Amino acid sequence: MTAKQRKPAKGGERLAPPRTPLRRRTEKVSGVIAREIVADVRGKPPLTMLPSEAAMLDKYQVGRASLREALRILEVHGIIAIRPGPGGGPMVVPVDSMHFARMSALYLHVNGATYREVLDARLTVEPVMARLAAQREDRDALKALDEYTSLDEPADEAEYLIQSGGFHALLSSLSGNRVLDLEAHSLIDLYADRIEGTVFPPETRAGILHDHRKIAAAVMSGNGPRAEKLMREHMQQYLMRTAEQNSGILDEVVQWR
């Protein structure tokens, strides 16, 4: 039946036009092979070597060019690394939030997102992560947090930046939710790549580390609401200080490096 022959529905309503079937995207062979390699290596420990090129050509039944392109895709995304020299070849590498952040930065840059929006996202996510960490009550994780916040205040600026940033990174890894952990770490990486080290004069550092210890104490005591509240207040102050000293940077579009 053609469009002209179609009869109106009861009550005079027009029938919806026939739907056009969705076209399946034609995927390159290298993309298919990359996905199969990921399925084969998922769960393997870092530094595990992949099979030889000859073995993979035989297993995946593809040409050398497609296999190498597939490996290049995985290398760019930080799933494998290519070890040079005799005995080298592709190997599994640890999951690194920096690779995820770099991929995110590309999309954020094209979309025109700013560093202010990145910091706003951290203001939303990190208090929730603090609450989840407190509710989880993982003894080993809480021990690591206790040890970290028991460190003396560093006199060296570089050491301070490492210790201060490390607190946020550590706390963001304690939620028990791998999706949130990766997202939170990538936001920290995006922010630190451009802004970290340009804010907070020495006279503010003792107060910041004191806030960290209060947040950690709430997490270690299992007080989720208090941990969330303290982290939100801490991040609001963080945003305020950054806006006062680096408003120009905050309004920059996220760079893809």
Short mmCIF file of C-alpha atoms in Angstrom, two decimals:
data_model
loop_
_atom_site.label_atom_id
_atom_site.label_comp_id
_atom_site.label_asym_id
_atom_site.label_seq_id
_atom_site.Cartn_x
_atom_site.Cartn_y
_atom_site.Cartn_z
CA MET A 1 0.00 0.00 0.00
CA THR A 2 1.43 3.39 -0.98
CA ALA A 3 1.30 6.53 1.12
CA LYS A 4 -1.64 7.80 -0.99
CA GLN A 5 -3.58 4.57 -0.46
CA ARG A 6 -3.19 4.51 3.30
CA LYS A 7 -6.51 5.16 5.03
CA PRO A 8 -6.82 7.54 7.96
CA ALA A 9 -7.23 6.00 11.37
CA LYS A 10 -10.54 6.05 13.17
CA GLY A 11 -11.58 9.45 14.43
CA GLY A 12 -9.86 11.19 11.53
CA GLU A 13 -6.33 10.74 12.97
CA ARG A 14 -3.55 10.35 10.45
CA LEU A 15 -1.47 7.22 10.52
CA ALA A 16 2.21 7.77 11.26
CA PRO A 17 4.43 7.41 8.18
CA PRO A 18 6.16 4.06 7.83
CA ARG A 19 9.44 3.95 9.77
CA THR A 20 12.68 3.73 7.83
CA PRO A 21 14.74 0.74 8.98
CA LEU A 22 17.92 1.76 10.81
CA ARG A 23 21.02 1.19 8.76
CA ARG A 24 23.70 -0.86 10.42
CA ARG A 25 27.01 0.93 10.65
CA THR A 26 29.70 -0.68 8.58
CA GLU A 27 32.59 -1.30 10.96
CA LYS A 28 36.19 -1.55 9.82
CA VAL A 29 37.90 -4.88 10.26
CA SER A 30 40.47 -3.30 12.57
CA GLY A 31 37.71 -2.15 14.92
CA VAL A 32 36.22 -5.63 15.08
CA ILE A 33 39.63 -7.18 15.77
CA ALA A 34 40.42 -4.56 18.43
CA ARG A 35 37.22 -5.51 20.23
CA GLU A 36 38.08 -9.22 20.06
CA ILE A 37 41.57 -8.58 21.42
CA VAL A 38 40.10 -6.57 24.32
CA ALA A 39 37.75 -9.46 25.11
CA ASP A 40 40.74 -11.82 25.16
CA VAL A 41 42.98 -9.68 27.38
CA ARG A 42 40.38 -8.32 29.81
CA GLY A 43 41.22 -9.47 33.30
CA LYS A 44 44.83 -10.32 32.49
CA PRO A 45 47.42 -8.71 34.80
CA PRO A 46 49.44 -5.72 33.60
CA LEU A 47 52.64 -6.50 31.67
CA THR A 48 51.10 -9.67 30.24
CA MET A 49 52.46 -10.06 26.72
CA LEU A 50 50.01 -10.62 23.88
CA PRO A 51 50.65 -13.55 21.50
CA SER A 52 53.09 -13.10 18.63
CA GLU A 53 51.95 -11.37 15.48
CA ALA A 54 51.95 -14.67 13.61
CA ALA A 55 49.76 -16.28 16.27
CA MET A 56 47.29 -13.38 16.23
CA LEU A 57 47.13 -13.35 12.43
CA ASP A 58 46.21 -17.01 12.54
CA LYS A 59 43.75 -16.65 15.42
CA TYR A 60 41.85 -13.62 14.12
CA GLN A 61 42.16 -14.54 10.44
CA VAL A 62 42.99 -11.02 9.24
CA GLY A 63 45.71 -9.33 7.26
CA ARG A 64 48.79 -7.82 8.87
CA ALA A 65 47.68 -4.25 8.14
CA SER A 66 44.31 -4.73 9.88
CA LEU A 67 45.91 -6.39 12.91
CA ARG A 68 48.46 -3.64 13.30
CA GLU A 69 45.77 -0.99 12.97
CA ALA A 70 43.74 -2.78 15.67
CA LEU A 71 46.76 -2.80 17.98
CA ARG A 72 47.34 0.88 17.26
CA ILE A 73 43.74 1.65 18.26
CA LEU A 74 44.24 -0.12 21.59
CA GLU A 75 47.59 1.60 22.13
CA VAL A 76 46.07 5.05 21.57
CA HIS A 77 43.34 4.23 24.10
CA GLY A 78 45.89 3.09 26.68
CA ILE A 79 44.83 -0.56 26.76
CA ILE A 80 48.16 -1.94 25.53
CA ALA A 81 51.69 -0.68 25.03
CA ILE A 82 54.15 -1.79 22.38
CA ARG A 83 57.44 -2.87 23.95
CA PRO A 84 60.31 -2.28 21.52
CA GLY A 85 63.34 -4.45 20.90
CA PRO A 86 64.01 -8.20 21.08
CA GLY A 87 61.37 -10.00 23.07
CA GLY A 88 59.12 -7.00 22.77
CA GLY A 89 55.67 -6.62 21.34
CA PRO A 90 52.21 -5.62 22.58
CA MET A 91 51.52 -6.02 26.29
CA VAL A 92 48.68 -5.25 28.65
CA VAL A 93 49.08 -2.05 30.69
CA PRO A 94 47.31 -0.94 33.88
CA VAL A 95 44.04 0.93 33.49
CA ASP A 96 45.00 4.60 33.75
CA SER A 97 42.50 7.42 34.24
CA MET A 98 44.85 9.74 32.31
CA HIS A 99 44.00 7.93 29.07
CA PHE A 100 40.30 8.20 29.84
CA ALA A 101 40.74 11.88 30.68
CA ARG A 102 42.58 12.51 27.42
CA MET A 103 39.77 10.93 25.43
CA SER A 104 37.21 12.94 27.41
CA ALA A 105 39.22 16.13 26.82
CA LEU A 106 38.87 15.68 23.06
CA TYR A 107 35.07 15.59 23.27
CA LEU A 108 34.93 18.38 25.85
CA HIS A 109 37.18 20.57 23.71
CA VAL A 110 35.06 20.06 20.59
CA ASN A 111 31.93 20.75 22.66
CA GLY A 112 33.42 23.96 24.06
CA ALA A 113 33.33 22.88 27.72
CA THR A 114 35.40 25.00 30.12
CA TYR A 115 37.58 24.22 33.11
CA ARG A 116 34.96 25.92 35.27
CA GLU A 117 32.53 23.20 34.19
CA VAL A 118 35.13 20.54 35.01
CA LEU A 119 35.48 21.98 38.51
CA ASP A 120 31.69 22.21 38.85
CA ALA A 121 31.52 18.51 37.97
CA ARG A 122 34.06 17.75 40.67
CA LEU A 123 31.96 19.78 43.12
CA THR A 124 29.05 17.47 42.31
CA VAL A 125 30.88 14.15 42.21
CA GLU A 126 33.46 14.25 45.02
CA PRO A 127 31.04 14.80 47.94
CA VAL A 128 29.07 11.78 46.75
CA MET A 129 32.28 9.76 46.53
CA ALA A 130 33.15 10.73 50.12
CA ARG A 131 29.74 9.53 51.33
CA LEU A 132 30.04 6.24 49.44
CA ALA A 133 33.53 5.68 50.84
CA ALA A 134 32.20 6.15 54.38
CA GLN A 135 29.29 3.80 53.80
CA ARG A 136 31.51 1.14 52.27
CA GLU A 137 33.70 0.72 55.36
CA ASP A 138 36.51 -1.13 53.58
CA ARG A 139 39.14 -1.66 56.29
CA ASP A 140 42.16 -1.83 53.98
CA ALA A 141 41.05 1.27 52.08
CA LEU A 142 40.36 3.20 55.27
CA LYS A 143 43.76 2.22 56.63
CA ALA A 144 45.39 3.67 53.52
CA LEU A 145 43.38 6.87 53.99
CA ASP A 146 44.40 7.09 57.66
CA GLU A 147 48.07 6.65 56.78
CA TYR A 148 47.85 9.28 54.06
CA THR A 149 46.27 11.93 56.24
CA SER A 150 48.72 11.21 59.07
CA LEU A 151 51.60 12.54 56.97
CA ASP A 152 53.26 15.74 58.16
CA GLU A 153 52.62 18.93 56.25
CA PRO A 154 55.30 19.11 53.53
CA ALA A 155 57.46 22.21 53.38
CA ASP A 156 58.29 21.79 49.71
CA GLU A 157 55.68 23.16 47.27
CA ALA A 158 55.97 20.25 44.86
CA GLU A 159 55.49 17.73 47.68
CA TYR A 160 52.49 19.68 48.94
CA LEU A 161 50.81 19.52 45.53
CA ILE A 162 51.41 15.78 45.37
CA GLN A 163 50.06 15.22 48.88
CA SER A 164 47.03 17.49 48.45
CA GLY A 165 46.08 16.13 45.06
CA GLY A 166 46.78 12.61 46.24
CA PHE A 167 44.15 12.94 48.96
CA HIS A 168 41.42 13.65 46.42
CA ALA A 169 42.64 10.87 44.14
CA LEU A 170 42.77 8.36 47.01
CA LEU A 171 39.34 9.29 48.33
CA SER A 172 37.90 9.07 44.81
CA SER A 173 39.11 5.47 44.59
CA LEU A 174 37.25 4.30 47.71
CA SER A 175 33.65 4.41 46.53
CA GLY A 176 33.60 0.77 45.41
CA ASN A 177 31.96 1.83 42.14
CA ARG A 178 34.39 1.45 39.23
CA VAL A 179 32.40 3.77 36.97
CA LEU A 180 32.40 6.60 39.50
CA ASP A 181 36.04 5.94 40.42
CA LEU A 182 37.19 6.28 36.82
CA GLU A 183 35.03 9.32 36.16
CA ALA A 184 36.19 11.08 39.34
CA HIS A 185 39.86 10.37 38.66
CA SER A 186 39.57 11.60 35.08
CA LEU A 187 37.99 14.88 36.27
CA ILE A 188 40.90 15.34 38.67
CA ASP A 189 43.35 14.63 35.84
CA LEU A 190 41.63 17.10 33.52
CA TYR A 191 41.69 19.80 36.16
CA ALA A 192 45.25 19.16 37.35
CA ASP A 193 46.58 19.15 33.80
CA ARG A 194 45.82 22.86 33.44
CA ILE A 195 45.23 24.41 36.85
CA GLU A 196 46.88 22.43 39.64
CA GLY A 197 49.87 24.26 41.09
CA THR A 198 48.61 27.72 40.13
CA VAL A 199 46.38 28.26 43.18
CA PHE A 200 46.51 28.37 46.97
CA PRO A 201 49.38 30.41 48.44
CA PRO A 202 51.42 28.84 51.26
CA GLU A 203 49.40 30.51 54.03
CA THR A 204 46.27 28.59 52.99
CA ARG A 205 47.81 25.15 52.90
CA ALA A 206 47.58 24.26 56.58
CA GLY A 207 43.84 24.93 56.51
CA ILE A 208 43.39 22.82 53.41
CA LEU A 209 45.23 19.86 54.93
CA HIS A 210 43.17 20.32 58.12
CA ASP A 211 40.00 20.05 56.00
CA HIS A 212 41.37 16.87 54.44
CA ARG A 213 41.89 15.34 57.86
CA LYS A 214 38.35 16.24 58.96
CA ILE A 215 36.88 14.67 55.83
CA ALA A 216 39.03 11.57 56.29
CA ALA A 217 37.93 11.28 59.94
CA ALA A 218 34.28 11.37 58.87
CA VAL A 219 34.90 8.70 56.24
CA MET A 220 36.81 6.46 58.64
CA SER A 221 34.07 6.78 61.27
CA GLY A 222 31.48 5.67 58.72
CA ASN A 223 29.58 8.96 58.90
CA GLY A 224 28.48 9.28 55.27
CA PRO A 225 26.32 12.44 55.58
CA ARG A 226 29.06 14.32 57.45
CA ALA A 227 31.74 13.20 54.97
CA GLU A 228 29.57 14.40 52.09
CA LYS A 229 28.85 17.75 53.79
CA LEU A 230 32.49 18.42 54.63
CA MET A 231 33.67 17.51 51.16
CA ARG A 232 31.04 19.74 49.55
CA GLU A 233 32.10 22.69 51.72
CA HIS A 234 35.75 21.97 50.95
CA MET A 235 35.11 21.87 47.20
CA GLN A 236 33.01 25.05 47.34
CA GLN A 237 35.94 26.85 48.99
CA TYR A 238 38.22 25.30 46.41
CA LEU A 239 36.06 26.69 43.62
CA MET A 240 35.85 30.11 45.29
CA ARG A 241 39.62 30.43 45.74
CA THR A 242 40.28 29.24 42.23
CA ALA A 243 37.77 31.71 40.79
CA GLU A 244 39.40 34.57 42.71
CA GLN A 245 42.91 33.78 41.54
CA ASN A 246 42.42 32.10 38.16
CA SER A 247 39.11 33.23 36.68
CA GLY A 248 40.75 33.54 33.27
CA ILE A 249 41.90 29.94 33.33
CA LEU A 250 38.51 28.68 34.50
CA ASP A 251 36.84 30.23 31.49
CA GLU A 252 39.25 28.61 29.03
CA VAL A 253 37.96 25.78 26.88
CA VAL A 254 39.32 22.40 27.97
CA GLN A 255 42.40 21.60 25.92
CA TRP A 256 43.07 18.29 24.25
CA ARG A 257 46.74 17.36 24.67
#
